[in-house]
mmCIF file of C-alpha atoms in Angstrom:
data_model
loop_
_atom_site.group_PDB
_atom_site.id
_atom_site.type_symbol
_atom_site.label_atom_id
_atom_site.label_comp_id
_atom_site.label_asym_id
_atom_site.label_seq_id
_atom_site.Cartn_x
_atom_site.Cartn_y
_atom_site.Cartn_z
ATOM 1 C CA UNK A 2 -32.915 106.792 -22.675
ATOM 2 C CA UNK A 3 -33.731 104.199 -22.797
ATOM 3 C CA UNK A 4 -32.863 100.178 -22.043
ATOM 4 C CA UNK A 5 -34.255 97.317 -22.405
ATOM 5 C CA UNK A 6 -34.578 95.335 -19.201
ATOM 6 C CA UNK A 7 -34.290 91.283 -20.327
ATOM 7 C CA UNK A 8 -36.980 89.711 -18.603
ATOM 8 C CA UNK A 9 -40.864 88.805 -18.427
ATOM 9 C CA UNK A 10 -41.761 92.270 -20.130
ATOM 10 C CA UNK A 11 -39.647 91.203 -22.854
ATOM 11 C CA UNK A 12 -42.698 88.085 -24.639
ATOM 12 C CA UNK A 13 -45.347 90.788 -23.568
ATOM 13 C CA UNK A 14 -45.726 92.629 -27.808
ATOM 14 C CA UNK A 15 -47.902 95.678 -26.341
ATOM 15 C CA UNK A 16 -44.691 96.293 -23.716
ATOM 16 C CA UNK A 17 -42.361 96.695 -26.668
ATOM 17 C CA UNK A 18 -43.822 99.001 -28.672
ATOM 18 C CA UNK A 19 -44.726 101.259 -26.147
ATOM 19 C CA UNK A 20 -41.532 100.975 -25.695
ATOM 20 C CA UNK A 21 -40.619 101.395 -29.227
ATOM 21 C CA UNK A 22 -42.683 104.823 -29.453
ATOM 22 C CA UNK A 23 -41.433 106.454 -26.419
ATOM 23 C CA UNK A 24 -37.571 105.841 -27.474
ATOM 24 C CA UNK A 25 -38.536 107.214 -31.303
ATOM 25 C CA UNK A 26 -40.461 109.920 -30.613
ATOM 26 C CA UNK A 27 -37.925 110.053 -27.277
ATOM 27 C CA UNK A 28 -39.801 110.347 -24.363
ATOM 28 C CA UNK A 29 -37.383 110.743 -21.060
ATOM 29 C CA UNK A 30 -38.696 107.496 -19.226
ATOM 30 C CA UNK A 31 -37.439 104.273 -17.664
ATOM 31 C CA UNK A 32 -37.772 101.010 -19.404
ATOM 32 C CA UNK A 33 -38.540 99.832 -16.111
ATOM 33 C CA UNK A 34 -41.264 102.927 -14.897
ATOM 34 C CA UNK A 35 -44.385 100.687 -13.250
ATOM 35 C CA UNK A 36 -46.777 102.351 -15.684
ATOM 36 C CA UNK A 37 -44.956 100.993 -18.989
ATOM 37 C CA UNK A 38 -45.463 97.106 -17.004
ATOM 38 C CA UNK A 39 -49.321 98.285 -16.359
ATOM 39 C CA UNK A 40 -50.344 99.574 -19.077
ATOM 40 C CA UNK A 41 -48.948 96.160 -21.589
ATOM 41 C CA UNK A 42 -50.561 93.928 -18.750
ATOM 42 C CA UNK A 43 -53.858 95.698 -18.633
ATOM 43 C CA UNK A 44 -53.282 96.105 -23.073
ATOM 44 C CA UNK A 45 -52.626 92.381 -22.790
ATOM 45 C CA UNK A 46 -56.176 91.536 -20.689
ATOM 46 C CA UNK A 47 -57.918 93.820 -23.405
ATOM 47 C CA UNK A 48 -56.400 92.192 -26.082
ATOM 48 C CA UNK A 49 -57.735 88.191 -24.583
ATOM 49 C CA UNK A 50 -60.478 90.271 -23.157
ATOM 50 C CA UNK A 51 -61.870 91.579 -26.804
ATOM 51 C CA UNK A 52 -60.798 87.938 -28.282
ATOM 52 C CA UNK A 53 -62.693 86.117 -25.595
ATOM 53 C CA UNK A 54 -65.584 88.341 -26.063
ATOM 54 C CA UNK A 55 -65.659 87.292 -29.483
ATOM 55 C CA UNK A 56 -64.014 91.003 -31.024
ATOM 56 C CA UNK A 57 -62.457 90.164 -34.534
ATOM 57 C CA UNK A 58 -58.559 90.365 -34.250
ATOM 58 C CA UNK A 59 -58.718 94.534 -35.556
ATOM 59 C CA UNK A 60 -61.306 95.132 -32.880
ATOM 60 C CA UNK A 61 -59.403 93.979 -30.254
ATOM 61 C CA UNK A 62 -55.795 95.618 -31.266
ATOM 62 C CA UNK A 63 -57.284 98.607 -31.214
ATOM 63 C CA UNK A 64 -58.537 98.509 -27.726
ATOM 64 C CA UNK A 65 -55.970 96.691 -26.967
ATOM 65 C CA UNK A 66 -54.126 99.858 -28.698
ATOM 66 C CA UNK A 67 -56.389 102.539 -26.598
ATOM 67 C CA UNK A 68 -55.844 101.281 -22.784
ATOM 68 C CA UNK A 69 -52.062 100.790 -23.667
ATOM 69 C CA UNK A 70 -52.058 104.823 -23.876
ATOM 70 C CA UNK A 71 -54.014 105.718 -20.627
ATOM 71 C CA UNK A 72 -51.746 107.945 -19.736
ATOM 72 C CA UNK A 73 -49.751 108.441 -21.603
ATOM 73 C CA UNK A 74 -49.190 111.818 -22.828
ATOM 74 C CA UNK A 75 -47.137 114.289 -25.141
ATOM 75 C CA UNK A 76 -43.486 113.963 -25.334
ATOM 76 C CA UNK A 77 -41.877 116.475 -24.720
ATOM 77 C CA UNK A 78 -39.238 116.164 -27.438
ATOM 78 C CA UNK A 79 -41.769 116.735 -29.782
ATOM 79 C CA UNK A 80 -44.282 119.694 -28.594
ATOM 80 C CA UNK A 81 -40.747 121.893 -29.132
ATOM 81 C CA UNK A 82 -39.319 120.113 -32.205
ATOM 82 C CA UNK A 83 -43.338 121.216 -33.484
ATOM 83 C CA UNK A 84 -43.018 124.975 -31.855
ATOM 84 C CA UNK A 85 -39.830 126.157 -34.020
ATOM 85 C CA UNK A 86 -41.448 123.799 -36.375
ATOM 86 C CA UNK A 87 -44.778 126.330 -35.359
ATOM 87 C CA UNK A 88 -43.224 129.847 -34.039
ATOM 88 C CA UNK A 89 -39.707 130.260 -35.903
ATOM 89 C CA UNK A 90 -38.790 128.901 -39.073
ATOM 90 C CA UNK A 91 -38.878 132.945 -40.816
ATOM 91 C CA UNK A 92 -36.317 133.224 -38.026
ATOM 92 C CA UNK A 93 -33.718 130.697 -37.876
ATOM 93 C CA UNK A 94 -32.737 128.531 -40.550
ATOM 94 C CA UNK A 95 -34.831 124.629 -40.185
ATOM 95 C CA UNK A 96 -35.204 124.230 -44.291
ATOM 96 C CA UNK A 97 -34.198 120.377 -43.005
ATOM 97 C CA UNK A 98 -34.987 117.091 -40.585
ATOM 98 C CA UNK A 99 -31.609 117.487 -38.874
ATOM 99 C CA UNK A 100 -31.654 121.658 -38.230
ATOM 100 C CA UNK A 101 -34.664 121.004 -36.396
ATOM 101 C CA UNK A 102 -33.427 117.754 -34.275
ATOM 102 C CA UNK A 103 -30.511 120.474 -33.615
ATOM 103 C CA UNK A 104 -32.690 123.109 -32.968
ATOM 104 C CA UNK A 105 -34.862 121.089 -30.543
ATOM 105 C CA UNK A 106 -31.936 119.951 -28.809
ATOM 106 C CA UNK A 107 -30.398 122.899 -28.564
ATOM 107 C CA UNK A 108 -33.623 124.703 -26.562
ATOM 108 C CA UNK A 109 -34.205 121.715 -24.680
ATOM 109 C CA UNK A 110 -30.998 122.069 -22.539
ATOM 110 C CA UNK A 111 -29.989 125.625 -22.958
ATOM 111 C CA UNK A 112 -33.663 126.136 -21.290
ATOM 112 C CA UNK A 113 -33.902 123.706 -18.832
ATOM 113 C CA UNK A 114 -36.896 125.097 -16.614
ATOM 114 C CA UNK A 115 -39.049 125.254 -20.098
ATOM 115 C CA UNK A 116 -41.813 122.938 -18.328
ATOM 116 C CA UNK A 117 -41.620 124.765 -14.920
ATOM 117 C CA UNK A 118 -45.089 124.684 -13.979
ATOM 118 C CA UNK A 119 -46.964 122.139 -15.859
ATOM 119 C CA UNK A 120 -48.446 119.376 -13.455
ATOM 120 C CA UNK A 121 -46.614 115.475 -15.063
ATOM 121 C CA UNK A 122 -48.631 112.986 -16.064
ATOM 122 C CA UNK A 123 -46.542 109.557 -15.192
ATOM 123 C CA UNK A 124 -45.539 109.743 -19.227
ATOM 124 C CA UNK A 125 -45.633 112.123 -20.854
ATOM 125 C CA UNK A 126 -46.919 115.907 -20.481
ATOM 126 C CA UNK A 127 -50.834 116.702 -20.344
ATOM 127 C CA UNK A 128 -52.622 117.912 -22.907
ATOM 128 C CA UNK A 129 -55.108 120.490 -21.818
ATOM 129 C CA UNK A 130 -51.634 121.578 -19.396
ATOM 130 C CA UNK A 131 -50.513 122.452 -23.047
ATOM 131 C CA UNK A 132 -52.634 123.543 -24.307
ATOM 132 C CA UNK A 133 -52.546 126.458 -21.310
ATOM 133 C CA UNK A 134 -49.339 127.031 -21.013
ATOM 134 C CA UNK A 135 -47.820 127.016 -24.612
ATOM 135 C CA UNK A 136 -47.759 130.200 -24.778
ATOM 136 C CA UNK A 137 -45.480 130.338 -21.975
ATOM 137 C CA UNK A 138 -42.742 127.507 -23.710
ATOM 138 C CA UNK A 139 -42.756 130.167 -26.670
ATOM 139 C CA UNK A 140 -41.665 133.044 -24.919
ATOM 140 C CA UNK A 141 -38.767 131.643 -23.173
ATOM 141 C CA UNK A 142 -37.959 130.718 -26.389
ATOM 142 C CA UNK A 143 -38.624 133.965 -27.901
ATOM 143 C CA UNK A 144 -36.270 135.332 -24.974
ATOM 144 C CA UNK A 145 -32.977 133.121 -25.945
ATOM 145 C CA UNK A 146 -33.066 133.377 -29.606
ATOM 146 C CA UNK A 147 -32.636 137.296 -28.635
ATOM 147 C CA UNK A 148 -30.941 136.831 -25.120
ATOM 148 C CA UNK A 149 -28.639 134.710 -28.482
ATOM 149 C CA UNK A 150 -29.146 138.024 -31.150
ATOM 150 C CA UNK A 151 -31.598 135.495 -33.026
ATOM 151 C CA UNK A 152 -34.990 137.204 -32.456
#
């Protein structure tokens, strides 16, 4: 999981913002990943450049956030949670947030090759690859549920 490395990046708002986002969406990435550092520095530069060029704080912030999330894909955890909710609500009990979390963690733990074959971005999964391979992922989950008597 993400661990904060105390250093230069502690004072970069965008670095901390990105770390918090990744943590809350359960990305599996090291806090020292070069992409995080590069994106946070680029976002800070984008904010400063926008302000120097006359942009309002809100406009500069929007540009910085856009730059901050460059090459950040979708969270595997969120993908599985959404697929479970969309496709398996009638098969397994998903009446609470805890139930969805339980089944998401269970599926991710018990099917380690769930995302095999994906061309991975630096962080997260490419949404285009996901749209192409979504049926394959759902199929693996169906097989898992069937093998465990839940389908």
